[in-house]
Coordinates of C-alpha atoms in Angstrom, one line a residue:
M11 CA 21.7 -58.8 -60.9
P12 CA 18.3 -59.0 -59.3
Q13 CA 17.3 -61.9 -57.0
V14 CA 14.6 -63.0 -59.4
R15 CA 17.3 -64.1 -61.8
I16 CA 18.3 -67.1 -59.6
I17 CA 14.8 -68.2 -58.8
A18 CA 13.4 -67.9 -62.2
K19 CA 16.1 -69.6 -64.1
N20 CA 16.7 -73.2 -63.0
F21 CA 18.5 -76.1 -64.4
M22 CA 16.1 -76.7 -67.3
D23 CA 16.6 -73.2 -68.6
M24 CA 20.1 -74.4 -69.5
V25 CA 18.5 -77.3 -71.3
A26 CA 16.1 -75.1 -73.2
S27 CA 19.0 -72.8 -74.3
L28 CA 20.8 -75.6 -76.2
P29 CA 20.6 -75.8 -80.0
A30 CA 17.9 -78.0 -81.4
V31 CA 20.5 -80.6 -82.7
K32 CA 22.0 -81.0 -79.2
L33 CA 18.5 -81.2 -77.6
D34 CA 17.6 -84.0 -79.9
T35 CA 20.8 -85.8 -79.0
L36 CA 19.9 -85.5 -75.3
Y37 CA 16.5 -87.0 -76.0
A38 CA 18.1 -90.1 -77.3
N39 CA 18.7 -91.0 -73.7
P40 CA 15.4 -92.3 -72.0
F41 CA 16.7 -91.1 -68.5
I42 CA 17.0 -87.5 -69.8
C43 CA 13.5 -87.7 -71.2
E44 CA 12.1 -88.7 -67.7
A45 CA 14.2 -86.0 -66.1
I46 CA 12.7 -83.4 -68.4
L47 CA 9.2 -84.8 -67.5
R48 CA 10.0 -84.5 -63.8
S49 CA 11.0 -80.8 -64.2
L50 CA 7.9 -79.6 -65.9
P51 CA 5.0 -77.7 -64.2
P52 CA 2.1 -79.9 -63.2
L53 CA -0.1 -78.8 -66.2
A54 CA 2.7 -79.4 -68.7
K55 CA 3.3 -82.9 -67.3
K56 CA -0.4 -83.6 -67.8
Y57 CA -0.2 -82.5 -71.4
V58 CA 2.8 -84.7 -72.1
L59 CA 1.3 -87.8 -70.6
Q60 CA -2.1 -87.1 -72.3
M61 CA -0.4 -86.8 -75.7
L62 CA 2.3 -89.5 -75.2
Y63 CA 0.5 -92.1 -77.3
I64 CA -1.0 -89.7 -79.8
D65 CA 1.0 -89.8 -83.1
A66 CA -0.9 -86.9 -84.7
S67 CA -0.8 -83.3 -83.9
V68 CA -3.4 -81.7 -81.6
P69 CA -4.9 -78.3 -82.5
A70 CA -4.1 -75.5 -80.1
K71 CA -7.8 -74.6 -79.8
S72 CA -8.6 -78.2 -78.7
M73 CA -6.0 -78.0 -76.0
E74 CA -7.4 -74.8 -74.7
E75 CA -10.7 -76.7 -74.1
W76 CA -8.8 -79.0 -71.7
V77 CA -8.6 -76.2 -69.0
L78 CA -11.1 -74.0 -67.3
P79 CA -11.1 -70.3 -68.3
D80 CA -9.3 -69.2 -65.1
G81 CA -6.5 -71.7 -65.9
L82 CA -5.6 -70.2 -69.4
S83 CA -2.6 -68.3 -68.0
K84 CA -1.1 -71.5 -66.6
H85 CA -1.9 -73.2 -69.9
R86 CA 0.0 -70.7 -71.9
V87 CA 3.0 -70.9 -69.5
S88 CA 3.0 -74.7 -69.8
I89 CA 2.8 -74.6 -73.6
D90 CA 5.6 -72.1 -73.8
R91 CA 7.8 -74.2 -71.6
L92 CA 7.2 -77.4 -73.7
V93 CA 8.0 -75.5 -76.9
Q94 CA 11.2 -74.0 -75.4
L95 CA 12.4 -77.5 -74.5
R96 CA 11.4 -78.8 -77.9
V97 CA 9.2 -81.4 -76.2
F98 CA 6.4 -79.9 -78.3
T99 CA 6.9 -78.9 -81.9
E100 CA 4.6 -76.1 -83.2
T101 CA 3.1 -76.3 -86.7
A102 CA 0.6 -74.1 -88.6
D103 CA -1.7 -75.3 -91.4
R104 CA -2.9 -73.3 -94.5
K105 CA -5.5 -71.5 -92.4
K106 CA -2.7 -70.5 -90.0
E107 CA -4.2 -72.5 -87.2
T108 CA -1.6 -73.7 -84.7
S109 CA -1.2 -77.4 -83.7
Y110 CA 1.2 -79.1 -81.3
E111 CA 2.9 -82.5 -81.5
I112 CA 5.3 -84.3 -79.2
N113 CA 8.9 -84.5 -80.4
P114 CA 9.0 -88.0 -82.0
K115 CA 12.4 -88.9 -80.4
F116 CA 11.3 -87.6 -77.0
R117 CA 8.0 -89.6 -77.3
I118 CA 9.5 -92.9 -78.2
N119 CA 12.2 -92.8 -75.5
L120 CA 9.9 -91.6 -72.8
Q121 CA 7.5 -94.4 -73.7
K122 CA 10.3 -96.9 -73.3
Q123 CA 11.4 -95.5 -70.0
L124 CA 7.9 -95.4 -68.5
T125 CA 6.9 -98.8 -69.9
Y126 CA 10.0 -100.9 -69.4
G127 CA 12.2 -98.8 -67.2
G128 CA 15.9 -98.8 -67.9
S129 CA 19.3 -99.5 -66.5
L130 CA 21.9 -96.8 -65.8
P131 CA 25.3 -97.0 -67.4
R132 CA 26.6 -98.1 -64.1
E133 CA 25.3 -100.4 -61.3
P134 CA 25.8 -99.7 -57.6
M135 CA 28.7 -101.7 -56.0
R136 CA 27.9 -104.5 -53.7
S137 CA 27.4 -103.2 -50.1
N138 CA 29.6 -106.1 -48.7
S139 CA 32.6 -104.9 -50.8
V140 CA 32.6 -101.2 -49.8
P141 CA 31.7 -99.6 -46.5
L142 CA 28.6 -97.3 -46.9
P143 CA 27.9 -94.4 -44.5
S144 CA 24.5 -94.2 -42.9
M145 CA 22.0 -91.7 -44.3
G146 CA 22.4 -89.5 -41.3
E147 CA 26.2 -89.4 -41.8
L148 CA 25.8 -88.7 -45.5
E149 CA 23.4 -85.8 -44.9
K150 CA 25.8 -84.3 -42.3
Y151 CA 28.6 -84.6 -44.8
A152 CA 26.6 -82.8 -47.5
L153 CA 25.6 -80.0 -45.1
E154 CA 29.2 -79.6 -43.9
Q155 CA 30.6 -79.4 -47.4
W156 CA 28.0 -76.9 -48.5
E157 CA 28.6 -74.8 -45.4
C158 CA 32.4 -74.9 -46.1
F159 CA 31.7 -73.7 -49.6
L160 CA 29.6 -70.7 -48.4
L161 CA 32.2 -69.9 -45.7
H162 CA 34.9 -69.9 -48.3
L163 CA 32.6 -67.5 -50.3
I164 CA 32.3 -65.1 -47.3
S165 CA 36.0 -65.4 -46.3
S166 CA 38.5 -68.2 -46.9
S167 CA 39.9 -67.6 -43.4
Q168 CA 36.5 -68.5 -41.9
A169 CA 36.5 -72.0 -43.4
E170 CA 38.0 -74.4 -40.8
K171 CA 38.4 -77.4 -43.1
L172 CA 39.1 -75.4 -46.2
T173 CA 38.9 -77.7 -49.2
N174 CA 41.2 -77.2 -52.2
F175 CA 38.6 -76.0 -54.6
S176 CA 39.4 -76.6 -58.2
P177 CA 40.0 -73.8 -60.7
S178 CA 36.6 -74.5 -62.3
M179 CA 34.9 -74.0 -58.9
I180 CA 36.9 -70.8 -58.3
K181 CA 35.6 -69.5 -61.6
V182 CA 32.1 -70.1 -60.5
F183 CA 32.8 -68.2 -57.3
Q184 CA 34.1 -65.2 -59.2
R185 CA 31.2 -65.2 -61.7
G186 CA 28.8 -62.7 -60.2
L187 CA 29.4 -63.6 -56.6
L188 CA 33.0 -62.5 -55.9
S189 CA 35.0 -59.6 -57.4
Q190 CA 38.8 -59.5 -57.6
R191 CA 40.6 -56.1 -57.5
E192 CA 44.3 -55.3 -57.9
K193 CA 46.2 -55.3 -54.5
E194 CA 43.0 -56.4 -52.8
G195 CA 41.7 -59.9 -52.0
S196 CA 38.4 -61.1 -53.4
R197 CA 35.3 -59.7 -51.9
L198 CA 31.6 -60.4 -52.2
T199 CA 29.7 -58.5 -54.9
E200 CA 26.2 -57.0 -54.2
Y201 CA 24.7 -60.2 -55.7
G202 CA 27.0 -62.3 -53.6
F203 CA 25.5 -60.8 -50.4
Q204 CA 21.9 -61.5 -51.7
F205 CA 23.0 -65.1 -52.6
L206 CA 23.9 -65.9 -49.0
L207 CA 20.4 -65.1 -47.8
M208 CA 18.7 -67.5 -50.2
D209 CA 17.6 -71.0 -49.4
T210 CA 19.9 -73.9 -50.2
N211 CA 18.1 -75.1 -53.2
A212 CA 18.0 -71.7 -54.9
Q213 CA 21.8 -71.4 -54.2
L214 CA 22.4 -74.8 -55.7
W215 CA 20.5 -74.1 -58.8
Y216 CA 22.5 -70.9 -59.3
I217 CA 25.9 -72.6 -58.8
I218 CA 25.1 -75.5 -61.1
R219 CA 23.8 -73.2 -63.8
E220 CA 27.0 -71.1 -63.7
Y221 CA 29.1 -74.2 -63.6
I222 CA 27.4 -75.3 -66.9
A223 CA 27.6 -71.8 -68.4
N224 CA 31.5 -71.8 -68.2
A225 CA 31.8 -75.4 -69.3
E226 CA 33.0 -74.5 -72.8
E227 CA 35.8 -72.4 -71.2
R228 CA 37.1 -75.7 -69.6
G229 CA 36.8 -77.5 -73.0
V230 CA 33.7 -79.4 -72.0
E231 CA 30.5 -79.6 -74.1
A232 CA 27.6 -78.1 -72.2
A233 CA 25.2 -80.8 -73.5
D234 CA 27.5 -83.5 -72.2
L235 CA 27.7 -81.9 -68.8
I236 CA 23.9 -81.5 -68.6
S237 CA 23.4 -85.1 -69.7
F238 CA 25.7 -86.4 -66.9
L239 CA 24.1 -84.2 -64.2
L240 CA 20.6 -85.3 -65.2
E241 CA 21.7 -88.9 -65.3
L242 CA 23.3 -88.5 -61.9
S243 CA 19.9 -87.5 -60.4
F244 CA 18.7 -91.1 -61.1
H245 CA 21.4 -92.6 -59.0
E246 CA 20.3 -93.9 -55.6
T247 CA 21.2 -91.8 -52.6
G248 CA 23.7 -93.6 -50.3
Q249 CA 24.8 -96.2 -52.8
A250 CA 28.4 -96.5 -54.0
Y251 CA 29.3 -96.3 -57.7
N252 CA 32.7 -97.2 -59.2
I253 CA 34.6 -94.1 -60.5
N254 CA 36.2 -96.3 -63.1
T255 CA 32.9 -96.4 -65.1
L256 CA 33.1 -92.6 -65.6
T257 CA 34.7 -90.8 -68.6
E258 CA 37.5 -88.4 -68.0
V259 CA 35.2 -85.4 -68.2
Q260 CA 32.7 -87.1 -65.8
S261 CA 35.5 -87.9 -63.3
S262 CA 36.6 -84.2 -63.3
T263 CA 33.0 -83.2 -62.7
I264 CA 32.5 -85.6 -59.9
K265 CA 35.5 -84.0 -58.1
D266 CA 34.0 -80.6 -58.4
L267 CA 30.6 -81.9 -57.2
S268 CA 32.3 -83.4 -54.2
D269 CA 33.5 -79.9 -53.2
L270 CA 29.8 -78.8 -53.1
G271 CA 28.6 -81.9 -51.1
L272 CA 26.7 -83.4 -54.0
V273 CA 28.7 -86.6 -53.8
R274 CA 31.1 -88.2 -51.4
L275 CA 34.3 -89.6 -52.7
H276 CA 36.2 -92.7 -51.3
K277 CA 39.4 -94.3 -52.3
G278 CA 40.1 -98.0 -51.5
M279 CA 43.1 -100.2 -52.0
K280 CA 42.1 -101.2 -55.5
E281 CA 39.0 -99.2 -56.4
S282 CA 37.6 -95.7 -55.9
W283 CA 33.9 -94.9 -55.7
F284 CA 31.5 -92.0 -55.2
I285 CA 28.2 -91.9 -53.2
P286 CA 25.5 -89.4 -54.3
T287 CA 23.8 -87.3 -51.6
K288 CA 20.3 -85.9 -51.7
L289 CA 21.6 -82.7 -53.3
A290 CA 22.6 -84.7 -56.4
T291 CA 19.5 -86.9 -56.6
T292 CA 17.1 -83.9 -56.7
L293 CA 18.8 -82.1 -59.5
S294 CA 16.2 -83.0 -62.1
I295 CA 13.2 -81.9 -59.9
S296 CA 11.8 -78.5 -60.3
L297 CA 12.9 -75.8 -57.9
S298 CA 9.4 -75.4 -56.4
D299 CA 9.3 -79.2 -55.7
T300 CA 12.6 -79.2 -53.8
S301 CA 12.1 -76.1 -51.8
T302 CA 10.5 -77.9 -48.8
R303 CA 10.6 -76.1 -45.5
K304 CA 13.7 -76.8 -43.5
Q305 CA 14.2 -76.8 -39.7
G306 CA 14.5 -73.2 -38.7
Y307 CA 16.6 -71.7 -35.9
V308 CA 15.9 -68.0 -35.6
V309 CA 13.7 -66.2 -33.1
V310 CA 13.1 -62.5 -33.4
E311 CA 11.8 -60.5 -30.4
T312 CA 9.9 -57.2 -30.4
N313 CA 12.9 -55.5 -28.8
F314 CA 14.9 -56.2 -32.0
R315 CA 16.9 -58.9 -30.3
L316 CA 17.6 -62.0 -32.3
Y317 CA 18.3 -65.5 -30.9
A318 CA 19.7 -68.2 -33.3
Y319 CA 19.8 -71.7 -31.8
S320 CA 22.6 -73.0 -33.9
T321 CA 26.2 -74.4 -33.6
S322 CA 27.0 -73.4 -37.2
K323 CA 29.7 -70.9 -37.9
L324 CA 28.1 -70.2 -41.2
H325 CA 24.8 -69.2 -39.6
C326 CA 26.8 -66.7 -37.4
E327 CA 28.5 -65.2 -40.4
I328 CA 25.2 -64.8 -42.3
L329 CA 23.6 -63.1 -39.4
R330 CA 26.5 -60.6 -39.4
L331 CA 25.4 -59.5 -42.8
F332 CA 22.5 -57.5 -41.3
A333 CA 22.7 -57.8 -37.5
R334 CA 25.3 -57.1 -34.7
V335 CA 26.4 -60.3 -33.2
E336 CA 26.7 -59.7 -29.4
Y337 CA 28.0 -63.0 -28.2
Q338 CA 28.0 -66.7 -29.2
L339 CA 27.5 -69.7 -26.9
P340 CA 28.0 -73.4 -27.9
N341 CA 24.5 -73.7 -29.3
L342 CA 23.1 -70.1 -29.2
I343 CA 23.9 -66.9 -31.1
V344 CA 22.6 -63.7 -29.7
A345 CA 22.4 -60.7 -32.0
A346 CA 20.6 -57.4 -32.4
I347 CA 19.1 -55.6 -35.4
N348 CA 19.9 -51.9 -35.3
K349 CA 20.1 -49.0 -37.7
E350 CA 23.8 -49.2 -38.2
S351 CA 23.8 -52.9 -39.0
L352 CA 21.0 -52.6 -41.4
Y353 CA 22.6 -49.6 -43.2
N354 CA 25.7 -51.8 -43.8
A355 CA 23.5 -54.4 -45.3
F356 CA 21.6 -52.0 -47.5
E357 CA 25.0 -50.6 -48.7
N358 CA 26.0 -54.1 -49.7
G359 CA 22.9 -54.4 -51.9
I360 CA 20.7 -56.5 -49.5
T361 CA 17.1 -55.3 -49.4
A362 CA 14.7 -55.1 -46.5
D363 CA 12.4 -57.7 -48.1
Q364 CA 15.3 -60.1 -48.5
I365 CA 16.2 -59.7 -44.8
I366 CA 12.5 -60.2 -43.7
S367 CA 12.1 -63.2 -46.0
F368 CA 15.3 -64.8 -44.5
L369 CA 14.0 -64.3 -41.0
Q370 CA 10.6 -65.8 -41.9
Q371 CA 12.0 -68.8 -43.8
N372 CA 14.5 -69.6 -41.1
A373 CA 12.2 -69.1 -38.1
H374 CA 12.5 -71.6 -35.2
P375 CA 9.5 -74.0 -35.1
R376 CA 8.2 -72.3 -32.0
A377 CA 8.5 -68.9 -33.6
A378 CA 7.0 -70.2 -36.9
E379 CA 3.7 -71.0 -35.0
R380 CA 3.3 -67.3 -34.2
V381 CA 1.3 -65.0 -36.5
P382 CA 3.2 -63.0 -37.7
T383 CA 6.4 -65.0 -37.5
V384 CA 8.5 -61.9 -37.3
P385 CA 7.0 -59.1 -35.1
E386 CA 5.3 -56.4 -37.2
N387 CA 7.2 -53.5 -35.4
V388 CA 10.5 -55.1 -36.5
T389 CA 9.5 -55.7 -40.2
D390 CA 8.0 -52.1 -40.3
Q391 CA 11.1 -50.5 -38.9
I392 CA 13.4 -52.5 -41.2
R393 CA 11.5 -51.1 -44.2
L394 CA 11.5 -47.6 -42.7
W395 CA 15.2 -47.6 -42.3
E396 CA 15.6 -48.7 -45.9
S397 CA 13.2 -45.9 -47.1
D398 CA 15.4 -43.4 -45.2
L399 CA 18.3 -44.2 -47.5
N400 CA 16.1 -43.7 -50.5
R401 CA 14.8 -40.2 -49.7
V402 CA 17.5 -38.5 -51.5
E403 CA 18.5 -39.5 -55.0
M404 CA 21.6 -38.2 -56.8
V405 CA 21.0 -37.4 -60.5
P406 CA 23.5 -35.6 -62.8
A407 CA 21.8 -32.4 -63.8
Q408 CA 22.3 -29.0 -65.5
L409 CA 21.2 -25.5 -64.3
Y410 CA 19.8 -22.9 -66.7
D411 CA 19.2 -19.2 -65.6
E412 CA 19.2 -15.7 -66.9
F413 CA 16.6 -16.2 -69.6
P414 CA 16.0 -13.1 -71.6
S415 CA 12.2 -13.5 -71.6
Q416 CA 9.4 -15.2 -69.7
E417 CA 8.2 -16.8 -73.0
L418 CA 11.6 -18.4 -73.6
F419 CA 11.8 -19.7 -70.0
E420 CA 8.3 -21.3 -70.3
A421 CA 9.1 -22.8 -73.7
A422 CA 12.3 -24.3 -72.2
C423 CA 10.3 -25.8 -69.3
D424 CA 7.7 -27.3 -71.7
F425 CA 10.5 -28.8 -73.8
G426 CA 12.2 -30.4 -70.6
R427 CA 8.8 -31.6 -69.4
Q428 CA 7.9 -33.1 -72.8
Y429 CA 11.1 -35.3 -72.8
G430 CA 10.8 -36.2 -69.1
G431 CA 14.0 -34.3 -68.2
L432 CA 12.7 -31.4 -66.1
L433 CA 13.7 -31.7 -62.5
W434 CA 12.9 -28.3 -61.0
E435 CA 11.7 -24.8 -62.1
D436 CA 11.6 -21.3 -60.5
P437 CA 9.2 -19.1 -62.5
K438 CA 10.0 -15.9 -60.4
R439 CA 13.7 -16.1 -61.0
K440 CA 13.4 -17.8 -64.4
R441 CA 15.7 -20.7 -63.5
L442 CA 15.3 -24.4 -64.2
I443 CA 17.2 -27.7 -63.8
V444 CA 17.1 -30.6 -66.3
K445 CA 18.8 -34.0 -66.3
A446 CA 22.3 -34.0 -67.7
E447 CA 21.3 -36.4 -70.5
L448 CA 19.0 -33.7 -71.8
H449 CA 21.6 -30.9 -71.7
A450 CA 22.7 -31.2 -75.4
D451 CA 19.2 -31.3 -76.7
M452 CA 18.1 -28.4 -74.5
R453 CA 21.1 -26.3 -75.6
E454 CA 20.3 -26.9 -79.3
Y455 CA 16.6 -26.1 -78.7
L456 CA 17.5 -22.8 -77.0
R457 CA 19.9 -21.9 -79.8
R458 CA 17.1 -22.4 -82.4
Q459 CA 14.8 -20.1 -80.4
R460 CA 17.0 -17.1 -80.6

């Protein structure tokens, strides 16, 4: 699984994959309509707002005039996205000219939401009736839960306050990130190693997307789950909401989300409540909007030494994926990047570009001011060590020799070259090597030439 898969496919791709009937059902909820609007690329948002109060369809040619010539590629991407989500419906007249119109149900409910606002199915509980954590405490809780989740992914023995992850969450772990073998414990897959080097928002999109993907295996409608998650993004961060207002499916989902740090659960004498964190309230925003720069902690020196100013055990374990950790102080991790540590990373499926990108994205503020952030001799050497492993490529092949004539040898070479299967030839000794997949065709060709 390439890394692009996580970044390119976000929450809204799950929405776009729903059948038309279920999409129309979702658009009956004004909050869902606003969530869809939030997620759109900037140009697509402009088109929706520009056509929101137009009842008639707009010709495609007219819409192309709304952008400058150098913006046509973004225009097409925006139109494709709107059609995928059934926000726009596409029609063609007798002259086969295309026009676009906003989905009537989407238009009516988005108009209501933007004009009058709306009230969620549940109101926050009064602050004097429940104790509310400060925003700092809530953010710390979300970070700790997410780090515990990732530590459990690396190795369950590394997680100090191991939570009892539900079976639905374990399935998410095992789907692409962990593999389970007989007589062996679970271990990270190649994609699992790549996943750990990504930023938090990209990781969250992947986990939520996989959680929705296996919803039906748990007897839950994907559309209902998507609807609840989008609705959750409109709740206020740090406010308490009564769990008794949730359905059975929603209550189960909230417990799973608490494992990830999206919500914090509390149980009182009479009532129970949940408090959304920032991770939950940004679910409906596009990935590019949420990927703001976070405080970095890594400094890389020209001598390949690496200093990480962090108290996090997770940061230490992530650095072990591609560096040799030499020692750890209460607030400092000292490591070194060498050939052996990088070869281990490459064998686990981590690429040089992913390692360099991680070091750049997590650079300490002082290091981030430098140009380049990571010394060039370090980045060049990381790429060189990676290229060393790619010098030799193993390909199943077949050797042919003892040709009765030079003409037959040359004809066989031409046949192999024509089908892209010729790997090597020796005209003096009349020997050649072709890919194993061409062996049957080559044998049949030579048989016909006799």
